[in-house]
Coordinates of C-alpha atoms in Angstrom, one line a residue:
X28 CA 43.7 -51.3 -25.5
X29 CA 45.3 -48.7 -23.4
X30 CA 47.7 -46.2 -25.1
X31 CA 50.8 -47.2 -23.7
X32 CA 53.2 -44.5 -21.7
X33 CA 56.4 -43.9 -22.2
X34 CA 58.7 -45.3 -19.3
X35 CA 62.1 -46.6 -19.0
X36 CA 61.5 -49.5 -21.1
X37 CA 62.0 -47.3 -24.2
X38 CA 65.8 -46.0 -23.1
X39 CA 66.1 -44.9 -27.2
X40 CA 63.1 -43.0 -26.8
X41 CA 63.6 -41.6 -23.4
X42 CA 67.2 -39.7 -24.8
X43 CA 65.9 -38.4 -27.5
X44 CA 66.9 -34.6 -27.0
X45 CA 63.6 -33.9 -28.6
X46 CA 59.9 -34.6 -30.3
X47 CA 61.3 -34.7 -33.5
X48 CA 64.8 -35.2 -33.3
X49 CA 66.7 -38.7 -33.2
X50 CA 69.9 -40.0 -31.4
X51 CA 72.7 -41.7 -34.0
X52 CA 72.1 -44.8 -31.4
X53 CA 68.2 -44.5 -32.6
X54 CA 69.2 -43.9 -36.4
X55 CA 71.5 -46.8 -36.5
X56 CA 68.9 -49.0 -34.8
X57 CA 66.1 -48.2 -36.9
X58 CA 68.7 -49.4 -39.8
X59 CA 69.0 -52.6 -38.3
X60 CA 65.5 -53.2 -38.0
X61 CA 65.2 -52.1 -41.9
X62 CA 68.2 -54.5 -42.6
X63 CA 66.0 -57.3 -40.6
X64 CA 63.0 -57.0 -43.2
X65 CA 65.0 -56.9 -46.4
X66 CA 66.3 -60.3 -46.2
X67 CA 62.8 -61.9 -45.0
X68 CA 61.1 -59.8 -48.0
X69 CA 63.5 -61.0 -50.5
X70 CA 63.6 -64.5 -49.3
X71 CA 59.3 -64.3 -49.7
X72 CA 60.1 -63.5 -54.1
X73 CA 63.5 -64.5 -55.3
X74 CA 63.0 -68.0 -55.3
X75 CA 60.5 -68.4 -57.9
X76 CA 62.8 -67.6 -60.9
X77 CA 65.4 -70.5 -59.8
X78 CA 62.1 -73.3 -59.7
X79 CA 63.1 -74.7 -63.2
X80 CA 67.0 -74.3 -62.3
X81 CA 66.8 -76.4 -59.2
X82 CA 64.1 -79.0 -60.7
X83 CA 67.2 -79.6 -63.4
X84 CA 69.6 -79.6 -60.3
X85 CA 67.9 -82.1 -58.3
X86 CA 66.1 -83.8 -60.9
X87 CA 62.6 -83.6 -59.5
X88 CA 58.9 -82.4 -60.5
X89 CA 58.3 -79.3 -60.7
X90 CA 55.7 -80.2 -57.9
X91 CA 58.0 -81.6 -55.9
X92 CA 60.2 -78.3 -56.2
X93 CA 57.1 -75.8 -55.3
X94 CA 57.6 -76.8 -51.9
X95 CA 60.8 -74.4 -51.8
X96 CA 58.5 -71.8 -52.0
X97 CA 55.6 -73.2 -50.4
X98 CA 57.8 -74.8 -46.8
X99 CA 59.0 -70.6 -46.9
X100 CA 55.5 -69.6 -46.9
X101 CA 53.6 -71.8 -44.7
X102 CA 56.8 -71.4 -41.8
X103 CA 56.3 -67.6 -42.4
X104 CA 52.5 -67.6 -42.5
X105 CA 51.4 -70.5 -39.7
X106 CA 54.4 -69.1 -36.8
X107 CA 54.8 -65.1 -37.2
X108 CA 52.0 -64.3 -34.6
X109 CA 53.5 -67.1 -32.2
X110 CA 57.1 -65.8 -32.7
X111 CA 55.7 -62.0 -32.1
X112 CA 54.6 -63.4 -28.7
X113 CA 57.6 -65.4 -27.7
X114 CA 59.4 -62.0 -28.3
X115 CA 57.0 -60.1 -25.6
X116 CA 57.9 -63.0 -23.4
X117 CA 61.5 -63.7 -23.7
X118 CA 62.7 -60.5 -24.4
X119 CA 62.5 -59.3 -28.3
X120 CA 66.1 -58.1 -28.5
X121 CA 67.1 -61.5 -27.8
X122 CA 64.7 -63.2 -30.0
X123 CA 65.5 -60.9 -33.0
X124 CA 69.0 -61.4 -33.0
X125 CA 68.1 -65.7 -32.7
X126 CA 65.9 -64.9 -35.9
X127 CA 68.2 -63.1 -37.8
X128 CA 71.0 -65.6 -36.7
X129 CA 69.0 -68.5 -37.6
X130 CA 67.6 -67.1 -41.2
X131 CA 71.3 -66.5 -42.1
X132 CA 72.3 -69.9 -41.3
X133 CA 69.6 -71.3 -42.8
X134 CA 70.2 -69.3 -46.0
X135 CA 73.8 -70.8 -46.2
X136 CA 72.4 -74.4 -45.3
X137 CA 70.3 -73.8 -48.6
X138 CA 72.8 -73.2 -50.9
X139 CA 74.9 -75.9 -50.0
X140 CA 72.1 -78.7 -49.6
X141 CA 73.0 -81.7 -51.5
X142 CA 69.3 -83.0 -51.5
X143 CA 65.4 -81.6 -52.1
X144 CA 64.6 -82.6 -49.0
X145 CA 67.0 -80.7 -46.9
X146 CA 66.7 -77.7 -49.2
X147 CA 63.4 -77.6 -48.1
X148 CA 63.9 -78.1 -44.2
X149 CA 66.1 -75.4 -44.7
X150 CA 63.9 -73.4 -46.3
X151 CA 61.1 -73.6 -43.6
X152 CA 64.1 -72.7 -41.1
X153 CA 64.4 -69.6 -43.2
X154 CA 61.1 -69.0 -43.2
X155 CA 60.9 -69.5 -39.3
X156 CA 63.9 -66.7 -39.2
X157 CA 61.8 -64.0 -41.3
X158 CA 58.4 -64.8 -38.8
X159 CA 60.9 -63.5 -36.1
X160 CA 62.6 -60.7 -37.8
X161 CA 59.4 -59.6 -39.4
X162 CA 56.9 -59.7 -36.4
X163 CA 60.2 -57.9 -34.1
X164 CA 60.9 -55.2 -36.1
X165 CA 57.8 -53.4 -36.2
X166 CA 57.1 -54.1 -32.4
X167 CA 60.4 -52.3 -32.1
X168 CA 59.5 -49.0 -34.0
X169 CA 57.1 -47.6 -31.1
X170 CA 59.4 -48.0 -28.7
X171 CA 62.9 -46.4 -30.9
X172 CA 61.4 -43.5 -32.4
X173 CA 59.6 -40.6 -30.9
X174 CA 56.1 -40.9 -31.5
X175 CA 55.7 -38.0 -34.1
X176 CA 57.9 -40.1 -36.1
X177 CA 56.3 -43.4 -35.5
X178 CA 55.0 -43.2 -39.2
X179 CA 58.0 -42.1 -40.9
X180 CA 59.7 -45.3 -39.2
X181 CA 56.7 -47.4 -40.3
X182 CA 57.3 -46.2 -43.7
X183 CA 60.9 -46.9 -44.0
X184 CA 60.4 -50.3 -43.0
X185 CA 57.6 -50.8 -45.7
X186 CA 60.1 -49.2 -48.3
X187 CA 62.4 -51.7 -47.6
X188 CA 60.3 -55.0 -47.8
X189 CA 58.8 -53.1 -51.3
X190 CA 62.8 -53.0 -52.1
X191 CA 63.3 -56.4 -51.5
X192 CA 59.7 -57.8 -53.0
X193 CA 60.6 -55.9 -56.4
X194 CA 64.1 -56.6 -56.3
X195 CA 63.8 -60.6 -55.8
X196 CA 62.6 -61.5 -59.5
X197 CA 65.2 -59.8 -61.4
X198 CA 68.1 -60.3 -59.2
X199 CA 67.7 -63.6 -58.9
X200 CA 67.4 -63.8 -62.7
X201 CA 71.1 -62.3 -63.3
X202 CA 72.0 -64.6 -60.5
X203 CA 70.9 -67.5 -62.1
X204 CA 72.5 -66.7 -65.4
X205 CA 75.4 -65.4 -63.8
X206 CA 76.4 -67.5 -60.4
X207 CA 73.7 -70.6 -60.5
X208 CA 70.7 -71.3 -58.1
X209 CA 73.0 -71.3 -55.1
X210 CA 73.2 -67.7 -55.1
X211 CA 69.6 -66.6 -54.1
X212 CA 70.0 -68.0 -51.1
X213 CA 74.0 -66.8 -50.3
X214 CA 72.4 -63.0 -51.6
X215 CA 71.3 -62.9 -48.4
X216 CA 73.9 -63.5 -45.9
X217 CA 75.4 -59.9 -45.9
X218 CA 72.5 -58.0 -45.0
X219 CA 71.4 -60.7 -42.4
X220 CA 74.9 -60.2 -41.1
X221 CA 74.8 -56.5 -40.9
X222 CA 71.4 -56.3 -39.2
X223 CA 73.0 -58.7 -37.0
X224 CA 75.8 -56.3 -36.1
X225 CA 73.3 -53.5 -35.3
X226 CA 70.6 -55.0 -33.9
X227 CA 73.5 -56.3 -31.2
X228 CA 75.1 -52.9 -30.7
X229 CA 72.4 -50.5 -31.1
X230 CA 68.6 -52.2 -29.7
X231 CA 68.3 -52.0 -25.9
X232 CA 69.0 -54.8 -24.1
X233 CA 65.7 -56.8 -23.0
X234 CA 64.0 -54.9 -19.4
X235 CA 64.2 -57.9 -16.2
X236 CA 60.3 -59.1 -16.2
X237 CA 58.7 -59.5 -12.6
X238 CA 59.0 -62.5 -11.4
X239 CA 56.3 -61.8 -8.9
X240 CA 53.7 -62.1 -11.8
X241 CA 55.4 -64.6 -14.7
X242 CA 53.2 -65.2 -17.4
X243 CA 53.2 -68.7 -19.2
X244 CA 53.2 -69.1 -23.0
X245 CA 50.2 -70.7 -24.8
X246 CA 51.1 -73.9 -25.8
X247 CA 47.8 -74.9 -27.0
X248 CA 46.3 -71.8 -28.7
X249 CA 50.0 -71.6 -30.6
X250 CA 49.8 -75.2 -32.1
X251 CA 45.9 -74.8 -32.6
X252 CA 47.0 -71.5 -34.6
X253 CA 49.5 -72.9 -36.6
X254 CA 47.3 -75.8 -37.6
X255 CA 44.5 -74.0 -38.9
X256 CA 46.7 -71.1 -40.4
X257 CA 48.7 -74.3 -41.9
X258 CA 45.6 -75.9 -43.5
X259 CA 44.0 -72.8 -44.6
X260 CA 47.4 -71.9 -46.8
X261 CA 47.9 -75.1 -48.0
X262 CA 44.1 -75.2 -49.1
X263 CA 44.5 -72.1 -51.1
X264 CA 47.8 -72.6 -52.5
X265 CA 47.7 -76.3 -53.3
X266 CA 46.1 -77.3 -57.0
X267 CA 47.4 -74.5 -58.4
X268 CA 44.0 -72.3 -59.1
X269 CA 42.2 -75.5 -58.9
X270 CA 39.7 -76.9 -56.6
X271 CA 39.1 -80.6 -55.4
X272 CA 38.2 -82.5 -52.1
X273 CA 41.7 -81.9 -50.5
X274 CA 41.3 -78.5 -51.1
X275 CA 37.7 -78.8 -49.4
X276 CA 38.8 -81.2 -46.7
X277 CA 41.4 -78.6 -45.9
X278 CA 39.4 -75.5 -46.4
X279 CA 37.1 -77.0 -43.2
X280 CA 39.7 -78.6 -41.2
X281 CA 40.8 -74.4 -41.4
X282 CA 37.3 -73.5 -40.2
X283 CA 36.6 -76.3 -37.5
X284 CA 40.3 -74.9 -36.5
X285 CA 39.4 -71.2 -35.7
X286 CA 36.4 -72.1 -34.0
X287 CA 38.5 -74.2 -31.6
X288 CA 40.8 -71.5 -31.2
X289 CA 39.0 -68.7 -29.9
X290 CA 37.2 -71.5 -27.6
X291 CA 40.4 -72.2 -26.1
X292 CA 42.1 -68.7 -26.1
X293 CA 38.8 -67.6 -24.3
X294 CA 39.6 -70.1 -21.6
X295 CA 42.9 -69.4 -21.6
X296 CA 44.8 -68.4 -18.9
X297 CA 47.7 -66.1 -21.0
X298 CA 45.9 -66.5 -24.2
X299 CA 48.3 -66.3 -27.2
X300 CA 45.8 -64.0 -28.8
X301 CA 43.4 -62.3 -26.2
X302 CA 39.5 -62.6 -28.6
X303 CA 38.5 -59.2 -26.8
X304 CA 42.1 -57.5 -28.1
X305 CA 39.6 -57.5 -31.6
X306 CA 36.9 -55.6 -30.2
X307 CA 39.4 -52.6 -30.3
X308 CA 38.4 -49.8 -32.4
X309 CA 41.8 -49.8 -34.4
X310 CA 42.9 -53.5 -34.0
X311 CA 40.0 -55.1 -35.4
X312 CA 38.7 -52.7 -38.4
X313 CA 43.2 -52.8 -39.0
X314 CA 43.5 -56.7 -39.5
X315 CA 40.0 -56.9 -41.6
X316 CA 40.9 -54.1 -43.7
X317 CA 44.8 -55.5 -44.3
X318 CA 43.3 -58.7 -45.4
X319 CA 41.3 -57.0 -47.8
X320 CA 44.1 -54.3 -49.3
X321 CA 46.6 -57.5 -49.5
X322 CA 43.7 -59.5 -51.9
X323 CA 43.9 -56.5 -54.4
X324 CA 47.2 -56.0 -54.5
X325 CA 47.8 -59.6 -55.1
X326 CA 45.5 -58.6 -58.2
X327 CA 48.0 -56.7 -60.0
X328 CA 50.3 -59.9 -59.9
X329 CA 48.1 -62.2 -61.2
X330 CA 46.5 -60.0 -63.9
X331 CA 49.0 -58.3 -64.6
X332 CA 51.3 -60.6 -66.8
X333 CA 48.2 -62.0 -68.6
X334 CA 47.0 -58.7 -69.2
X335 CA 50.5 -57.6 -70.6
X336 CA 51.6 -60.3 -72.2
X337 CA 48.5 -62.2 -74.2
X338 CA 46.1 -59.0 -73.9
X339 CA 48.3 -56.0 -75.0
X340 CA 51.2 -58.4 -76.7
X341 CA 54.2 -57.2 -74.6
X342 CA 57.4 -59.3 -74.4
X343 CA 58.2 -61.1 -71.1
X344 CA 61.0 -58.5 -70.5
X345 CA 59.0 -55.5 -71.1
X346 CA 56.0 -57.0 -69.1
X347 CA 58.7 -57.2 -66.2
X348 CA 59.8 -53.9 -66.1
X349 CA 55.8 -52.4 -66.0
X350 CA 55.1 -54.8 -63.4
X351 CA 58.5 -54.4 -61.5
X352 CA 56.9 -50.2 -61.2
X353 CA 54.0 -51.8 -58.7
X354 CA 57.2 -52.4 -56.1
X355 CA 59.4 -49.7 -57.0
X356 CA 56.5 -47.1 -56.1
X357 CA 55.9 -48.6 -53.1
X358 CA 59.6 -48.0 -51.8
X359 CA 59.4 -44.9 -53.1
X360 CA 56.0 -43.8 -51.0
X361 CA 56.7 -45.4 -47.9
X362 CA 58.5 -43.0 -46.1
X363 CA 56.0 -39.9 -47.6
X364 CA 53.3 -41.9 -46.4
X365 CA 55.0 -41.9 -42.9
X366 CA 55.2 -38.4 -42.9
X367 CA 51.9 -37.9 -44.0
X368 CA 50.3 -40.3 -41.3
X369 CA 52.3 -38.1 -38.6
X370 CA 51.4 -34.5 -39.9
X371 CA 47.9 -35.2 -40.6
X372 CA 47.2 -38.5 -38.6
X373 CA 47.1 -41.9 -39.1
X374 CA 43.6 -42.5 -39.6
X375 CA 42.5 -40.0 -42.5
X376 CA 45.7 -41.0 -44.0
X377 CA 44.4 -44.2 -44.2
X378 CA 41.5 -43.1 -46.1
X379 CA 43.3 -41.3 -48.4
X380 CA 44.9 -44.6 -49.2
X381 CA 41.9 -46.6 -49.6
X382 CA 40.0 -43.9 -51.5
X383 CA 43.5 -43.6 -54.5
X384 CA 43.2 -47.5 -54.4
X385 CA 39.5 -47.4 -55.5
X386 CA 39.7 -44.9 -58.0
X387 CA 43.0 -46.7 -59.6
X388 CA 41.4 -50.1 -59.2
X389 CA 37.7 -48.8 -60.8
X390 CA 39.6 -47.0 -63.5
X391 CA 41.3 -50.6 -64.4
X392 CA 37.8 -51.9 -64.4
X393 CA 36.4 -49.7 -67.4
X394 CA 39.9 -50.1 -68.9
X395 CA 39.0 -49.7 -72.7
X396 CA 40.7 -52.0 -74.7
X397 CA 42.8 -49.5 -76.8
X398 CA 44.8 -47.9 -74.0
X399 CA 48.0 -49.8 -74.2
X400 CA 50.4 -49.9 -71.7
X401 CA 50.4 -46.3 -70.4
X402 CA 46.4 -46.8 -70.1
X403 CA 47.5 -49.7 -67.9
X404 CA 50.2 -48.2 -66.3
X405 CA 48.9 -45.2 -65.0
X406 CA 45.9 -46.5 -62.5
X407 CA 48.5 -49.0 -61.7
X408 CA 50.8 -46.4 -60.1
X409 CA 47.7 -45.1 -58.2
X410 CA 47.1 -48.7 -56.5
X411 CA 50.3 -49.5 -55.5
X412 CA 50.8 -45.5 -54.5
X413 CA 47.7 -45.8 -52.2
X414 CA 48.7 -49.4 -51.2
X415 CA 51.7 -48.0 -49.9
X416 CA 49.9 -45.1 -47.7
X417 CA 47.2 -47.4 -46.6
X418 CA 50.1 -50.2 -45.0
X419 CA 52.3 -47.8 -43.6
X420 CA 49.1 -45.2 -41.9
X421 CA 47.3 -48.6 -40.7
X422 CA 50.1 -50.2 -39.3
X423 CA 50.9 -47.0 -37.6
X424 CA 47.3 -46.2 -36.0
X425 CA 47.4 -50.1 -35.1
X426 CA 50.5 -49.5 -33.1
X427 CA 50.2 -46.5 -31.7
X428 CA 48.2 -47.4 -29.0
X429 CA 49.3 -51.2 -28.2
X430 CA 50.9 -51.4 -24.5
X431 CA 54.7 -52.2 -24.7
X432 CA 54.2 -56.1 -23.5
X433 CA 52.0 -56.9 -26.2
X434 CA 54.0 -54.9 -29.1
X435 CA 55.2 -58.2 -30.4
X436 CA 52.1 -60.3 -30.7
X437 CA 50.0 -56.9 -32.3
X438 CA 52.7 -56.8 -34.8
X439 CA 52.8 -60.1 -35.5
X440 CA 48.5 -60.3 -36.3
X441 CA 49.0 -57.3 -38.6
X442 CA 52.4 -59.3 -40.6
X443 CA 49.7 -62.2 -40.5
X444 CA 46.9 -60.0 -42.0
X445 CA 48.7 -59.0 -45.1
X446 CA 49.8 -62.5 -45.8
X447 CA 46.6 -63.9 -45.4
X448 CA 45.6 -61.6 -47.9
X449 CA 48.1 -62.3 -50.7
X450 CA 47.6 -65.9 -50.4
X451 CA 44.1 -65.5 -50.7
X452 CA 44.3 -63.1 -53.3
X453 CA 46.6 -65.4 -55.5
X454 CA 43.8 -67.9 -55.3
X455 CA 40.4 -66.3 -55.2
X456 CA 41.2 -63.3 -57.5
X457 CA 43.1 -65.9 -60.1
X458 CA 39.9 -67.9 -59.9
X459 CA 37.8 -65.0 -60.6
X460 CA 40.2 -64.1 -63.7
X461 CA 39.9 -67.4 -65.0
X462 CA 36.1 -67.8 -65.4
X463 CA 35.4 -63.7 -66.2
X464 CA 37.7 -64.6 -69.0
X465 CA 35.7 -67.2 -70.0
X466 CA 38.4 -69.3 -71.7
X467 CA 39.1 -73.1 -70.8
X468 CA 43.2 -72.5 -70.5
X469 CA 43.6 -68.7 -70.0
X470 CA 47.2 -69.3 -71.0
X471 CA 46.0 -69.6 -74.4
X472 CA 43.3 -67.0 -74.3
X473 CA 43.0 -64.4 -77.1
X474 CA 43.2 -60.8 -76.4
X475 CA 39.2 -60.1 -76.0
X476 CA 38.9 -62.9 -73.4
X477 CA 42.1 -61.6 -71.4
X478 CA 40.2 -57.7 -71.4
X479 CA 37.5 -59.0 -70.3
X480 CA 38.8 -61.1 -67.2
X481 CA 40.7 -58.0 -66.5
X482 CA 37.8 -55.7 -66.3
X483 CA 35.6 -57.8 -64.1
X484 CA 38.6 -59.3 -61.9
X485 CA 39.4 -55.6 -61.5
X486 CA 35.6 -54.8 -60.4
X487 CA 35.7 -57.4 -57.9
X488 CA 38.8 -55.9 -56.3
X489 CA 37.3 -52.5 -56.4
X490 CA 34.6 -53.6 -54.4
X491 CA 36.5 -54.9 -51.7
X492 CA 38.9 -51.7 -51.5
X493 CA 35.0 -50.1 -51.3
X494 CA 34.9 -52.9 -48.6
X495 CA 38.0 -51.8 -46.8
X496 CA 37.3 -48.2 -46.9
X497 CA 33.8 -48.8 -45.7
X498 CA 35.5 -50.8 -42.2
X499 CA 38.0 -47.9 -42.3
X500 CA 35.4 -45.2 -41.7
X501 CA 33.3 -46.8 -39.3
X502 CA 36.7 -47.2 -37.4
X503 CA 37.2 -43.8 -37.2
X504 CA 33.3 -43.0 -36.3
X505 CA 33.4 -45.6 -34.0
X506 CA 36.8 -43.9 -32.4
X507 CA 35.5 -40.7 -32.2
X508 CA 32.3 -41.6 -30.5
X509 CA 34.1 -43.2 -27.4
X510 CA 36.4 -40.5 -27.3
X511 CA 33.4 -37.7 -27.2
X512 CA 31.9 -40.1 -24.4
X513 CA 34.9 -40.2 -22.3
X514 CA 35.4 -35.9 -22.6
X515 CA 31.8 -36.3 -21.6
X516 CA 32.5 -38.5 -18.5
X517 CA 35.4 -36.3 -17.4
X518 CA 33.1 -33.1 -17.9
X519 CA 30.6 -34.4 -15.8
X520 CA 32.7 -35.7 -13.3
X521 CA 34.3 -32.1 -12.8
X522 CA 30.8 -30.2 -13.0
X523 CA 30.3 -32.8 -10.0

């Protein structure tokens, strides 16, 4: 992909009275994209703590109540790439301000369904809302902030979903006990509401496209995409860590899926997803190596409370607050990690990232078993530190170079990456805890069994930060080898 230039499609950028300073119009902007991801983030954790409440208020299973998390999960996962495309289409302004619109009403709909089923309609409505608001607001940073503070913007929007991840568990257990079930969905209304009000007074309006060259949506490729990114969640999410022939059945319809779509997006007259836009030097190496970083961070959260709780003998509560510091660190080294990726650049900021992820993830591997908490605690601050540098550099090199009209759709693949990783990850990685652990119900495992699932499930994940980093590096050889060719081509051609 070409870098793209700056033109009068980026009015925010073009006033900028400088490289590094910002307008109040841009700074009020780029807190209306923050306040777009907050909401989204929190919807994706707060509703897990209310399952029991709302299986008492509606009198169902608690299978049949999974599927408020689940309709969330799959409407975020299967449409976030389509809705990042729509917005380079239709104008993303406009499509933003229909997402946030339509997650806030969505969120009141919830609290004030009288049934399971349209509680969970309205959930997937929600979930369609945060696709948009979370595929916009990073196409939108390239084009707000200078680009020497492209990373900085990247972090803070990183900070802000890490705010709203960490603070969905406990918030929505004091308003359980407090207010009732209704409440995680009304929590939230008043930011969706305030990004509303900023997004709508402070983003650009939407440049006129050329009519003298219109390009269609993919109709096809879109429902193709959703289906197999559909089937592929529900196979790894269904069964909860088990594994029968729906899980299988789904697992290949996911596989005979992709291969269809690339057939048809190579045939494609305005593909959704153009196969060669993977080629790319940054894209490619970007989505592989999110995929991998989101599998080991969804480590921490499914070892982590066994590990705390039945290996070390922590109370719930106390278990909390350690694993509540994975989040909180990640807020608090977004916006450093920006600044790093801009002083120093994106890429070798990125390998900083991966390389403080495999040192804390091998150090949790030879964890011994008297350590305690602060032995536990300590490596796990390094992960989620380097997690945080890795997500906010990578999503910045990714963007840097991505041509205005495809800013949506780019941003979209990369949201997609991540949560394709921590689906995966709650799987695979609890999988891999269960048999290193060697114990039939791991919920009643003793304390040598839990060590031991820990260590090994904590190798595993090392090796596929090693993984990462590996893809990471040839990136950046790979990189630096077309640029030397190109100041070779342009030496030659002056010599001639």
């Amino acid at each position: 992909m070409k870098p793209h230039s700056r033109s009068a499609q980026d009015p925010i950028r073009a006033a900028a009275p400088g490289p590094q300073a910002l307008t109040p119009t841009a700074r009020w902007a780029l807190a209306g994209l923050s306040l777009s991801v907050l909401p989204a983030s929190l919807g994706t954790s707060i509703a897990h703590v209310g399952l029991p409440a709302m299986a008492t208020a509606f009198d169902a299973s608690f299978q049949a109540v999974q599927w408020i998390v689940l309709a969330y999960l799959l409407a975020l996962t299967t449409l976030i790439v389509s809705a990042g495309r729509l917005g380079d289409l239709v104008g993303r302004r406009r499509l933003l301000l229909g997402g946030i619109l339509l997650f806030t009403a969505a969120s009141l709909l919830c609290a004030a369904a009288p049934t399971l089923g349209l509680l969970i309609a309205a959930r997937a409505a929600q979930g369609l809302g945060a696709a948009v608001m979370t595929a916009l607001a990073m196409a939108f940073v390239a084009g707000t902030v200078p680009k020497e503070r492209v990373g900085r913007a990247m972090g803070l929007l990183g900070s802000t979903s890490a705010i709203g991840t960490a603070l969905g568990p406990s918030l929505g257990g004091f308003l359980i006990s407090g207010v009732g079930w209704q409440a995680l969905f009304l929590v939230g209304v008043p930011p969706g509401l305030l990004a509303l009000h900023l997004v709508r007074r402070h983003l650009p309006c939407d440049p006129p496209r050329s009519a003298a060259a219109p390009v269609g949506f993919d109709h096809p490729g879109t429902l193709l995409l959703a289906l197999t990114l559909g089937a592929y969640a529900l196979a790894v999410t269904l069964g909860q860590g088990g594994f029968d022939a729906v899980n299988a059945a789904l697992l290949v319809a996911a596989a005979c899926g992709a291969a269809l779509f690339v057939r048809v997006e190579a045939r494609a007259a305005s593909p959704l997803i153009r196969p060669s836009a993977f080629r790319d030097p940054v894209l490619g190496p970007g989505v592989v190596a999110g995929v991998l970083v989101s599998t080991v961070m969804m480590t921490t959260l499914v070892v982590g409370p066994f590990h705390l709780t039945l290996g070390l003998g922590l109370p719930g509560a106390l278990a909390g607050l350690v694993l509540a510091s994975g989040p909180v660190v990640a807020a608090l080294t977004g916006v450093p990690a920006g600044r790093l990726a801009d002083r120093f650049g994106a890429h070798r900021t990125t390998v900083s990232g991966l390389a403080a992820m495999a040192v804390g993830t091998a150090s949790l591997a030879v964890l011994p078993a008297g350590a305690g908490v602060f032995g536990y605690l300590v490596p796990l601050v390094v992960v989620t530190a380097g997690y945080a540098v890795f997500q906010t550099a990578n999503n910045t090199a990714v963007m840097a170079g991505v041509p205005a009209d495809r800013r949506g759709v780019v941003s979209g693949v990369l949201n997609l990456s991540r949560n394709l990783g921590l689906i995966t990850g709650a799987s695979v990685m609890s999988a891999v805890f269960a048999f290193a652990s060697g114990a039939a119900d791991i919920t009643t495992a003793g304390p040598a069994s839990v060590a031991a699932g820990t260590r090994i499930t904590y190798a595993v994940a090392a090796g596929l930060t090693v993984l990462a980093s590996a893809v990471a590096a040839g990136s950046g050889g790979l990189v630096r080898r077309r640029a030397a060719r190109r100041a070779a081509r342009l030496a030659s051609a002056r010599r001639t």
